[in-house]
Every structure is written in C-alpha cells, then in structure tokens.
C-alpha cells in the first residue's frame, strides 16, 4: 500500500503566503493537488506565489490581502471568505516573528501586539474554518512557530514567550477536535534560507567584521547536518502533515532544523 499524500479536492489556506516559509508551504501543498489560498499583506507577493503554484490537477488558486496585525480585520475578512467559498480543509498559520530584544526591555504593548498577531489570529482562523472541517470530516491545522518552543533563543524574549503560548493553544485544540477527523500540529523551523534570514546573516557579518560566507559557515557549524535548510524541505514537512498519510499525528511539535535543537 502506497503512502497517501493526495490532496486533490482539498483546499488549503496559507497565511503569510507571499514569501518565505509560507510560500514554500503553499507550493508543496499545490504539488500534492490542493487548491491553495494564500493570505498576507503584500498583494504583489501573494500574486507571485499564486503564479508559482502547481495547477497539474486543474486547481484554481486564490489570494486574500489581509493585515494580521489587526485581528478584527482578520475575523471580518476570513468570515466573509468562508461564507462565499467552498470549505477550507487545511489551515497553515504563519506570521512574522516579534522584533528581537531582551525580555526585561519589553513593554506590555510589545506583548499585546505579539499576542494579537500570533495567538488571537490563530484562534479566530480556527473558529472560522473548523465548522467546515467538521462537515467535511477532514481538517488539518498546522502552525509554523519556532524552535524556541523547545529551546528559548537569546534576545528573543517576546517571541519565546508567545511561541510557547501558541504551542499550548495548539495542544489544547488538538485534544478538543480530534474526534472530528481534525489534527493540529506545530512545525518548528530552524535556520532556513529565506530572504529574512539572509538579511540577518548579512547584518551579523557586518557587525562582526566577517564576510557573508564566513558568517554563514559559522552558523552552519552549529547545526549537526552542517548546512542551513532550504524552504522547500520545510514545505515538504508541512505538506506531509496536511496529507491523509499524517492522519494519526496530532498535538506534536515537529522541529525542521537539521538537529539544531539539542533537547528532546
């Protein structure tokens, strides 16, 4: 019996789908046959992603422009979309991380902004689409978080805190919706070759008087597999969790980090 990775006839919503890990996830979902709706702030970025998606199975892909910093707008936009379109079977929650900084320097407003974008938006999206997943008897909620769920990272105080909250939210939700054929999982990216990471590497190189190549080699040396991951590899993990093959996997935190995190 072959592994069932077929997503033909399924529809997936991918947040922050205009670039980076969101785009990579959307592409891999489309390759498995899903119709994909990419959402995010950049209309141009979303359209570029739509043009990269596979239509091998006759899919019609779509995009929704929405600002995740305004969770009330997220609620309005996705509720309207849900009422006017076919059900969403797969949700990939994804949004940019809070700004770096020491936790003692963070203000209540810093935490509130991060909670709104990450936790509250995820909650609103789940409330919007889970009813349709129940009717369909198939649902996947996949949260792109961070390896900081396993091991807090230096100078990311707000991010470490909020990511952990999202992981616990997901575990709680997984226990509630499993009986409806809905799974909820978290994917934890390590160092992955996105434009954002490469910009960060360039900044570090300049600060430390190194070339970009030297800085990248130094960072790669901290990873057991000795290289920075590709977005496509991360997208493959998301697509697998979205597929029928992953039907008995729920409530887990899956690091896709080349072994960077040393804890279990």
PDB file of C-alpha atoms in Angstrom:
ATOM      1  CA  UNK A   1       0.000   0.000   0.000  1.00  0.00           C
ATOM      2  CA  UNK A   2       1.447   3.358  -1.048  1.00  0.00           C
ATOM      3  CA  UNK A   3       1.624   6.344   1.281  1.00  0.00           C
ATOM      4  CA  UNK A   4      -1.434   8.545   0.662  1.00  0.00           C
ATOM      5  CA  UNK A   5      -0.204  12.083   0.089  1.00  0.00           C
ATOM      6  CA  UNK A   6      -3.084  13.007  -2.214  1.00  0.00           C
ATOM      7  CA  UNK A   7      -4.665  16.400  -1.540  1.00  0.00           C
ATOM      8  CA  UNK A   8      -6.732  16.579  -4.730  1.00  0.00           C
ATOM      9  CA  UNK A   9     -10.132  18.013  -3.837  1.00  0.00           C
ATOM     10  CA  UNK A  10      -8.811  19.692  -0.695  1.00  0.00           C
ATOM     11  CA  UNK A  11      -8.456  23.452  -0.162  1.00  0.00           C
ATOM     12  CA  UNK A  12      -5.665  24.975   1.909  1.00  0.00           C
ATOM     13  CA  UNK A  13      -5.313  28.442   3.412  1.00  0.00           C
ATOM     14  CA  UNK A  14      -1.704  29.546   3.942  1.00  0.00           C
ATOM     15  CA  UNK A  15      -1.068  32.681   5.983  1.00  0.00           C
ATOM     16  CA  UNK A  16       1.891  34.923   5.134  1.00  0.00           C
ATOM     17  CA  UNK A  17       1.977  33.105   1.817  1.00  0.00           C
ATOM     18  CA  UNK A  18       3.644  35.886  -0.141  1.00  0.00           C
ATOM     19  CA  UNK A  19       7.222  34.854   0.659  1.00  0.00           C
ATOM     20  CA  UNK A  20       9.496  32.612   2.692  1.00  0.00           C
ATOM     21  CA  UNK A  21       8.171  29.586   4.546  1.00  0.00           C
ATOM     22  CA  UNK A  22       4.561  30.429   3.734  1.00  0.00           C
ATOM     23  CA  UNK A  23       5.288  30.465   0.021  1.00  0.00           C
ATOM     24  CA  UNK A  24       7.289  27.231   0.237  1.00  0.00           C
ATOM     25  CA  UNK A  25       4.434  25.538   2.101  1.00  0.00           C
ATOM     26  CA  UNK A  26       1.874  26.746  -0.437  1.00  0.00           C
ATOM     27  CA  UNK A  27       3.948  25.417  -3.333  1.00  0.00           C
ATOM     28  CA  UNK A  28       4.345  21.962  -1.813  1.00  0.00           C
ATOM     29  CA  UNK A  29       0.640  21.752  -0.934  1.00  0.00           C
ATOM     30  CA  UNK A  30      -0.241  22.580  -4.535  1.00  0.00           C
ATOM     31  CA  UNK A  31       2.115  19.870  -5.781  1.00  0.00           C
ATOM     32  CA  UNK A  32       0.097  17.341  -3.768  1.00  0.00           C
ATOM     33  CA  UNK A  33      -3.038  18.534  -5.541  1.00  0.00           C
ATOM     34  CA  UNK A  34      -4.537  21.045  -3.105  1.00  0.00           C
ATOM     35  CA  UNK A  35      -6.226  24.230  -4.188  1.00  0.00           C
ATOM     36  CA  UNK A  36      -4.379  26.928  -2.271  1.00  0.00           C
ATOM     37  CA  UNK A  37      -5.489  30.292  -0.918  1.00  0.00           C
ATOM     38  CA  UNK A  38      -2.534  32.438   0.120  1.00  0.00           C
ATOM     39  CA  UNK A  39      -3.125  35.320   2.526  1.00  0.00           C
ATOM     40  CA  UNK A  40      -0.983  38.218   3.667  1.00  0.00           C
ATOM     41  CA  UNK A  41      -0.294  41.936   3.414  1.00  0.00           C
ATOM     42  CA  UNK A  42       1.631  42.105   0.137  1.00  0.00           C
ATOM     43  CA  UNK A  43      -0.682  41.819  -2.852  1.00  0.00           C
ATOM     44  CA  UNK A  44       2.312  41.605  -5.199  1.00  0.00           C
ATOM     45  CA  UNK A  45       3.958  38.882  -3.122  1.00  0.00           C
ATOM     46  CA  UNK A  46       0.746  36.870  -2.978  1.00  0.00           C
ATOM     47  CA  UNK A  47       0.273  37.121  -6.729  1.00  0.00           C
ATOM     48  CA  UNK A  48       3.852  35.979  -7.306  1.00  0.00           C
ATOM     49  CA  UNK A  49       3.165  32.948  -5.121  1.00  0.00           C
ATOM     50  CA  UNK A  50      -0.067  32.118  -6.956  1.00  0.00           C
ATOM     51  CA  UNK A  51       1.864  32.110 -10.231  1.00  0.00           C
ATOM     52  CA  UNK A  52       4.331  29.583  -8.768  1.00  0.00           C
ATOM     53  CA  UNK A  53       1.674  27.114  -7.611  1.00  0.00           C
ATOM     54  CA  UNK A  54       1.140  23.844  -9.436  1.00  0.00           C
ATOM     55  CA  UNK A  55      -2.067  23.505 -11.457  1.00  0.00           C
ATOM     56  CA  UNK A  56      -1.297  19.948 -12.543  1.00  0.00           C
ATOM     57  CA  UNK A  57      -4.611  18.696 -11.149  1.00  0.00           C
ATOM     58  CA  UNK A  58      -6.713  21.522 -12.550  1.00  0.00           C
ATOM     59  CA  UNK A  59      -6.651  23.561  -9.346  1.00  0.00           C
ATOM     60  CA  UNK A  60      -7.753  27.178  -9.187  1.00  0.00           C
ATOM     61  CA  UNK A  61      -5.708  29.074  -6.639  1.00  0.00           C
ATOM     62  CA  UNK A  62      -6.634  32.331  -4.915  1.00  0.00           C
ATOM     63  CA  UNK A  63      -5.302  35.055  -2.621  1.00  0.00           C
ATOM     64  CA  UNK A  64      -6.656  37.238   0.182  1.00  0.00           C
ATOM     65  CA  UNK A  65      -4.988  40.504   1.168  1.00  0.00           C
ATOM     66  CA  UNK A  66      -5.190  40.916   4.947  1.00  0.00           C
ATOM     67  CA  UNK A  67      -3.132  42.559   7.696  1.00  0.00           C
ATOM     68  CA  UNK A  68      -2.539  40.142  10.571  1.00  0.00           C
ATOM     69  CA  UNK A  69      -1.707  42.970  12.966  1.00  0.00           C
ATOM     70  CA  UNK A  70      -5.456  43.752  13.030  1.00  0.00           C
ATOM     71  CA  UNK A  71      -7.153  40.611  14.322  1.00  0.00           C
ATOM     72  CA  UNK A  72     -10.631  42.151  13.993  1.00  0.00           C
ATOM     73  CA  UNK A  73      -9.939  42.683  10.289  1.00  0.00           C
ATOM     74  CA  UNK A  74      -8.723  39.086  10.055  1.00  0.00           C
ATOM     75  CA  UNK A  75     -12.030  37.956  11.561  1.00  0.00           C
ATOM     76  CA  UNK A  76     -14.091  40.024   9.116  1.00  0.00           C
ATOM     77  CA  UNK A  77     -12.080  39.062   6.033  1.00  0.00           C
ATOM     78  CA  UNK A  78     -11.992  35.321   6.639  1.00  0.00           C
ATOM     79  CA  UNK A  79     -15.600  35.095   7.779  1.00  0.00           C
ATOM     80  CA  UNK A  80     -16.663  36.732   4.520  1.00  0.00           C
ATOM     81  CA  UNK A  81     -14.377  34.424   2.553  1.00  0.00           C
ATOM     82  CA  UNK A  82     -15.704  31.327   4.329  1.00  0.00           C
ATOM     83  CA  UNK A  83     -19.308  32.296   3.560  1.00  0.00           C
ATOM     84  CA  UNK A  84     -18.645  32.870  -0.140  1.00  0.00           C
ATOM     85  CA  UNK A  85     -16.392  29.920  -0.972  1.00  0.00           C
ATOM     86  CA  UNK A  86     -16.017  26.157  -0.629  1.00  0.00           C
ATOM     87  CA  UNK A  87     -14.752  24.778   2.713  1.00  0.00           C
ATOM     88  CA  UNK A  88     -11.126  25.065   3.782  1.00  0.00           C
ATOM     89  CA  UNK A  89      -9.664  21.670   4.747  1.00  0.00           C
ATOM     90  CA  UNK A  90      -6.125  22.763   5.657  1.00  0.00           C
ATOM     91  CA  UNK A  91      -5.043  25.880   7.547  1.00  0.00           C
ATOM     92  CA  UNK A  92      -1.382  26.854   7.787  1.00  0.00           C
ATOM     93  CA  UNK A  93      -0.987  29.567  10.428  1.00  0.00           C
ATOM     94  CA  UNK A  94       2.120  31.645   9.872  1.00  0.00           C
ATOM     95  CA  UNK A  95       3.213  35.197  10.609  1.00  0.00           C
ATOM     96  CA  UNK A  96       6.431  37.107  11.093  1.00  0.00           C
ATOM     97  CA  UNK A  97       8.047  36.958  14.493  1.00  0.00           C
ATOM     98  CA  UNK A  98       8.047  39.788  17.051  1.00  0.00           C
ATOM     99  CA  UNK A  99      11.063  42.129  16.958  1.00  0.00           C
ATOM    100  CA  UNK A 100      14.172  40.885  18.786  1.00  0.00           C
ATOM    101  CA  UNK A 101      15.034  42.198  22.208  1.00  0.00           C
ATOM    102  CA  UNK A 102      15.680  41.320  25.832  1.00  0.00           C
ATOM    103  CA  UNK A 103      12.578  40.285  27.747  1.00  0.00           C
ATOM    104  CA  UNK A 104      13.177  42.837  30.519  1.00  0.00           C
ATOM    105  CA  UNK A 105      13.105  45.615  27.929  1.00  0.00           C
ATOM    106  CA  UNK A 106       9.729  44.532  26.512  1.00  0.00           C
ATOM    107  CA  UNK A 107       6.656  46.665  27.166  1.00  0.00           C
ATOM    108  CA  UNK A 108       3.107  45.424  27.737  1.00  0.00           C
ATOM    109  CA  UNK A 109       2.335  46.797  24.279  1.00  0.00           C
ATOM    110  CA  UNK A 110       5.064  44.582  22.776  1.00  0.00           C
ATOM    111  CA  UNK A 111       3.457  41.511  24.303  1.00  0.00           C
ATOM    112  CA  UNK A 112      -0.075  42.584  23.355  1.00  0.00           C
ATOM    113  CA  UNK A 113       0.896  43.159  19.731  1.00  0.00           C
ATOM    114  CA  UNK A 114       2.511  39.714  19.527  1.00  0.00           C
ATOM    115  CA  UNK A 115      -0.459  38.043  21.213  1.00  0.00           C
ATOM    116  CA  UNK A 116      -2.838  39.696  18.749  1.00  0.00           C
ATOM    117  CA  UNK A 117      -0.872  38.614  15.694  1.00  0.00           C
ATOM    118  CA  UNK A 118       0.001  35.085  16.740  1.00  0.00           C
ATOM    119  CA  UNK A 119      -2.418  33.721  19.321  1.00  0.00           C
ATOM    120  CA  UNK A 120      -5.607  35.698  18.678  1.00  0.00           C
ATOM    121  CA  UNK A 121      -5.372  35.456  14.881  1.00  0.00           C
ATOM    122  CA  UNK A 122      -4.857  31.691  15.108  1.00  0.00           C
ATOM    123  CA  UNK A 123      -7.894  31.426  17.386  1.00  0.00           C
ATOM    124  CA  UNK A 124     -10.069  33.483  15.047  1.00  0.00           C
ATOM    125  CA  UNK A 125      -8.990  31.488  11.999  1.00  0.00           C
ATOM    126  CA  UNK A 126      -9.689  28.198  13.780  1.00  0.00           C
ATOM    127  CA  UNK A 127     -13.129  29.382  14.884  1.00  0.00           C
ATOM    128  CA  UNK A 128     -13.892  30.462  11.334  1.00  0.00           C
ATOM    129  CA  UNK A 129     -12.937  27.294   9.474  1.00  0.00           C
ATOM    130  CA  UNK A 130     -13.298  24.358  11.877  1.00  0.00           C
ATOM    131  CA  UNK A 131     -17.069  24.109  11.332  1.00  0.00           C
ATOM    132  CA  UNK A 132     -16.420  23.418   7.644  1.00  0.00           C
ATOM    133  CA  UNK A 133     -13.722  20.881   8.509  1.00  0.00           C
ATOM    134  CA  UNK A 134     -16.209  19.065  10.744  1.00  0.00           C
ATOM    135  CA  UNK A 135     -18.756  18.894   7.930  1.00  0.00           C
ATOM    136  CA  UNK A 136     -16.106  17.566   5.561  1.00  0.00           C
ATOM    137  CA  UNK A 137     -14.752  15.066   8.093  1.00  0.00           C
ATOM    138  CA  UNK A 138     -11.233  16.255   7.290  1.00  0.00           C
ATOM    139  CA  UNK A 139      -9.187  19.026   8.833  1.00  0.00           C
ATOM    140  CA  UNK A 140      -5.574  19.998   9.330  1.00  0.00           C
ATOM    141  CA  UNK A 141      -4.371  22.978  11.343  1.00  0.00           C
ATOM    142  CA  UNK A 142      -0.626  23.454  11.045  1.00  0.00           C
ATOM    143  CA  UNK A 143       1.115  26.225  12.946  1.00  0.00           C
ATOM    144  CA  UNK A 144       4.504  27.479  11.811  1.00  0.00           C
ATOM    145  CA  UNK A 145       6.120  28.552  15.072  1.00  0.00           C
ATOM    146  CA  UNK A 146       9.821  28.342  16.029  1.00  0.00           C
ATOM    147  CA  UNK A 147      12.378  26.049  17.617  1.00  0.00           C
ATOM    148  CA  UNK A 148      12.134  28.408  20.592  1.00  0.00           C
ATOM    149  CA  UNK A 149       9.152  26.283  21.665  1.00  0.00           C
ATOM    150  CA  UNK A 150      11.723  23.604  22.504  1.00  0.00           C
ATOM    151  CA  UNK A 151      14.631  25.829  23.481  1.00  0.00           C
ATOM    152  CA  UNK A 152      14.260  29.596  24.089  1.00  0.00           C
ATOM    153  CA  UNK A 153      16.572  31.614  21.857  1.00  0.00           C
ATOM    154  CA  UNK A 154      18.781  34.520  23.012  1.00  0.00           C
ATOM    155  CA  UNK A 155      17.491  38.079  22.557  1.00  0.00           C
ATOM    156  CA  UNK A 156      14.008  36.910  21.517  1.00  0.00           C
ATOM    157  CA  UNK A 157      12.192  37.398  24.807  1.00  0.00           C
ATOM    158  CA  UNK A 158       8.733  38.282  23.487  1.00  0.00           C
ATOM    159  CA  UNK A 159       8.931  35.728  20.693  1.00  0.00           C
ATOM    160  CA  UNK A 160       9.961  32.917  23.057  1.00  0.00           C
ATOM    161  CA  UNK A 161       7.015  33.713  25.320  1.00  0.00           C
ATOM    162  CA  UNK A 162       4.338  33.985  22.653  1.00  0.00           C
ATOM    163  CA  UNK A 163       5.520  30.982  20.627  1.00  0.00           C
ATOM    164  CA  UNK A 164       5.183  28.807  23.723  1.00  0.00           C
ATOM    165  CA  UNK A 165       1.652  30.118  24.252  1.00  0.00           C
ATOM    166  CA  UNK A 166       0.722  29.176  20.686  1.00  0.00           C
ATOM    167  CA  UNK A 167       2.140  25.672  21.171  1.00  0.00           C
ATOM    168  CA  UNK A 168      -0.006  25.139  24.272  1.00  0.00           C
ATOM    169  CA  UNK A 169      -3.045  26.559  22.469  1.00  0.00           C
ATOM    170  CA  UNK A 170      -2.486  24.042  19.674  1.00  0.00           C
ATOM    171  CA  UNK A 171      -2.129  21.117  22.077  1.00  0.00           C
ATOM    172  CA  UNK A 172      -5.380  22.081  23.787  1.00  0.00           C
ATOM    173  CA  UNK A 173      -7.182  22.434  20.465  1.00  0.00           C
ATOM    174  CA  UNK A 174      -5.867  19.074  19.231  1.00  0.00           C
ATOM    175  CA  UNK A 175      -7.498  17.343  22.196  1.00  0.00           C
ATOM    176  CA  UNK A 176     -10.835  19.026  21.503  1.00  0.00           C
ATOM    177  CA  UNK A 177     -11.199  18.470  17.753  1.00  0.00           C
ATOM    178  CA  UNK A 178      -9.540  15.101  17.168  1.00  0.00           C
ATOM    179  CA  UNK A 179     -12.834  13.202  17.203  1.00  0.00           C
ATOM    180  CA  UNK A 180     -13.948  15.160  14.144  1.00  0.00           C
ATOM    181  CA  UNK A 181     -11.037  13.989  11.994  1.00  0.00           C
ATOM    182  CA  UNK A 182      -9.132  17.221  12.562  1.00  0.00           C
ATOM    183  CA  UNK A 183      -5.460  17.244  13.519  1.00  0.00           C
ATOM    184  CA  UNK A 184      -3.497  20.158  14.968  1.00  0.00           C
ATOM    185  CA  UNK A 185       0.295  20.238  14.786  1.00  0.00           C
ATOM    186  CA  UNK A 186       3.177  22.682  15.048  1.00  0.00           C
ATOM    187  CA  UNK A 187       6.176  22.846  12.743  1.00  0.00           C
ATOM    188  CA  UNK A 188       9.255  24.450  14.259  1.00  0.00           C
ATOM    189  CA  UNK A 189      11.682  25.923  11.720  1.00  0.00           C
ATOM    190  CA  UNK A 190      15.348  26.268  12.487  1.00  0.00           C
ATOM    191  CA  UNK A 191      17.731  28.231  10.276  1.00  0.00           C
ATOM    192  CA  UNK A 192      16.156  28.223   6.819  1.00  0.00           C
ATOM    193  CA  UNK A 193      17.392  30.049   3.729  1.00  0.00           C
ATOM    194  CA  UNK A 194      14.738  32.738   3.429  1.00  0.00           C
ATOM    195  CA  UNK A 195      15.276  36.355   2.410  1.00  0.00           C
ATOM    196  CA  UNK A 196      14.732  37.365   6.025  1.00  0.00           C
ATOM    197  CA  UNK A 197      17.437  35.033   7.328  1.00  0.00           C
ATOM    198  CA  UNK A 198      19.916  36.026   4.636  1.00  0.00           C
ATOM    199  CA  UNK A 199      19.375  39.689   5.511  1.00  0.00           C
ATOM    200  CA  UNK A 200      20.034  38.818   9.159  1.00  0.00           C
ATOM    201  CA  UNK A 201      23.225  36.946   8.233  1.00  0.00           C
ATOM    202  CA  UNK A 202      24.414  39.959   6.249  1.00  0.00           C
ATOM    203  CA  UNK A 203      23.784  42.233   9.243  1.00  0.00           C
ATOM    204  CA  UNK A 204      25.664  39.890  11.585  1.00  0.00           C
ATOM    205  CA  UNK A 205      28.566  39.685   9.146  1.00  0.00           C
ATOM    206  CA  UNK A 206      28.854  43.468   9.022  1.00  0.00           C
ATOM    207  CA  UNK A 207      28.661  43.764  12.807  1.00  0.00           C
ATOM    208  CA  UNK A 208      31.363  41.138  13.325  1.00  0.00           C
ATOM    209  CA  UNK A 209      33.696  42.168  10.503  1.00  0.00           C
ATOM    210  CA  UNK A 210      33.184  38.937   8.566  1.00  0.00           C
ATOM    211  CA  UNK A 211      32.171  38.137   5.028  1.00  0.00           C
ATOM    212  CA  UNK A 212      28.653  36.819   4.492  1.00  0.00           C
ATOM    213  CA  UNK A 213      30.162  33.451   3.542  1.00  0.00           C
ATOM    214  CA  UNK A 214      32.192  33.289   6.765  1.00  0.00           C
ATOM    215  CA  UNK A 215      29.164  34.187   8.867  1.00  0.00           C
ATOM    216  CA  UNK A 216      27.048  31.547   7.143  1.00  0.00           C
ATOM    217  CA  UNK A 217      29.735  28.895   7.656  1.00  0.00           C
ATOM    218  CA  UNK A 218      29.930  29.783  11.346  1.00  0.00           C
ATOM    219  CA  UNK A 219      26.176  29.406  11.755  1.00  0.00           C
ATOM    220  CA  UNK A 220      26.088  26.183   9.740  1.00  0.00           C
ATOM    221  CA  UNK A 221      28.734  24.672  12.011  1.00  0.00           C
ATOM    222  CA  UNK A 222      26.255  24.831  14.915  1.00  0.00           C
ATOM    223  CA  UNK A 223      23.843  22.561  13.017  1.00  0.00           C
ATOM    224  CA  UNK A 224      24.515  18.791  13.142  1.00  0.00           C
ATOM    225  CA  UNK A 225      23.685  18.458   9.428  1.00  0.00           C
ATOM    226  CA  UNK A 226      26.158  21.315   8.790  1.00  0.00           C
ATOM    227  CA  UNK A 227      24.018  23.411   6.462  1.00  0.00           C
ATOM    228  CA  UNK A 228      21.197  25.936   6.506  1.00  0.00           C
ATOM    229  CA  UNK A 229      17.917  24.396   5.408  1.00  0.00           C
ATOM    230  CA  UNK A 230      16.041  25.122   2.197  1.00  0.00           C
ATOM    231  CA  UNK A 231      12.442  26.412   2.271  1.00  0.00           C
ATOM    232  CA  UNK A 232      11.377  23.503   0.055  1.00  0.00           C
ATOM    233  CA  UNK A 233      12.384  20.994   2.715  1.00  0.00           C
ATOM    234  CA  UNK A 234      10.320  22.849   5.283  1.00  0.00           C
ATOM    235  CA  UNK A 235       7.366  22.992   2.899  1.00  0.00           C
ATOM    236  CA  UNK A 236       7.573  19.229   2.467  1.00  0.00           C
ATOM    237  CA  UNK A 237       7.081  18.745   6.219  1.00  0.00           C
ATOM    238  CA  UNK A 238       4.011  20.993   6.191  1.00  0.00           C
ATOM    239  CA  UNK A 239       2.554  19.225   3.155  1.00  0.00           C
ATOM    240  CA  UNK A 240       3.057  15.809   4.758  1.00  0.00           C
ATOM    241  CA  UNK A 241       1.203  16.872   7.911  1.00  0.00           C
ATOM    242  CA  UNK A 242      -1.615  18.179   5.712  1.00  0.00           C
ATOM    243  CA  UNK A 243      -1.972  14.862   3.888  1.00  0.00           C
ATOM    244  CA  UNK A 244      -4.033  11.746   4.682  1.00  0.00           C
ATOM    245  CA  UNK A 245      -0.743   9.973   5.448  1.00  0.00           C
ATOM    246  CA  UNK A 246      -0.449  12.011   8.664  1.00  0.00           C
ATOM    247  CA  UNK A 247      -3.971  11.234   9.893  1.00  0.00           C
ATOM    248  CA  UNK A 248      -2.773   9.720  13.208  1.00  0.00           C
ATOM    249  CA  UNK A 249      -0.359  12.524  14.074  1.00  0.00           C
ATOM    250  CA  UNK A 250      -1.763  15.322  16.217  1.00  0.00           C
ATOM    251  CA  UNK A 251      -0.641  17.617  19.013  1.00  0.00           C
ATOM    252  CA  UNK A 252       3.055  17.381  18.159  1.00  0.00           C
ATOM    253  CA  UNK A 253       5.886  19.895  17.820  1.00  0.00           C
ATOM    254  CA  UNK A 254       7.975  18.907  14.786  1.00  0.00           C
ATOM    255  CA  UNK A 255      11.384  20.611  14.548  1.00  0.00           C
ATOM    256  CA  UNK A 256      12.637  21.045  10.985  1.00  0.00           C
ATOM    257  CA  UNK A 257      16.038  22.325  11.982  1.00  0.00           C
ATOM    258  CA  UNK A 258      18.786  19.941  10.891  1.00  0.00           C
ATOM    259  CA  UNK A 259      19.201  18.844  14.512  1.00  0.00           C
ATOM    260  CA  UNK A 260      19.956  22.352  15.795  1.00  0.00           C
ATOM    261  CA  UNK A 261      17.861  21.994  18.950  1.00  0.00           C
ATOM    262  CA  UNK A 262      19.558  19.563  21.305  1.00  0.00           C
ATOM    263  CA  UNK A 263      16.624  18.836  23.628  1.00  0.00           C
ATOM    264  CA  UNK A 264      14.120  16.028  23.082  1.00  0.00           C
TER     265      UNK A 264
END
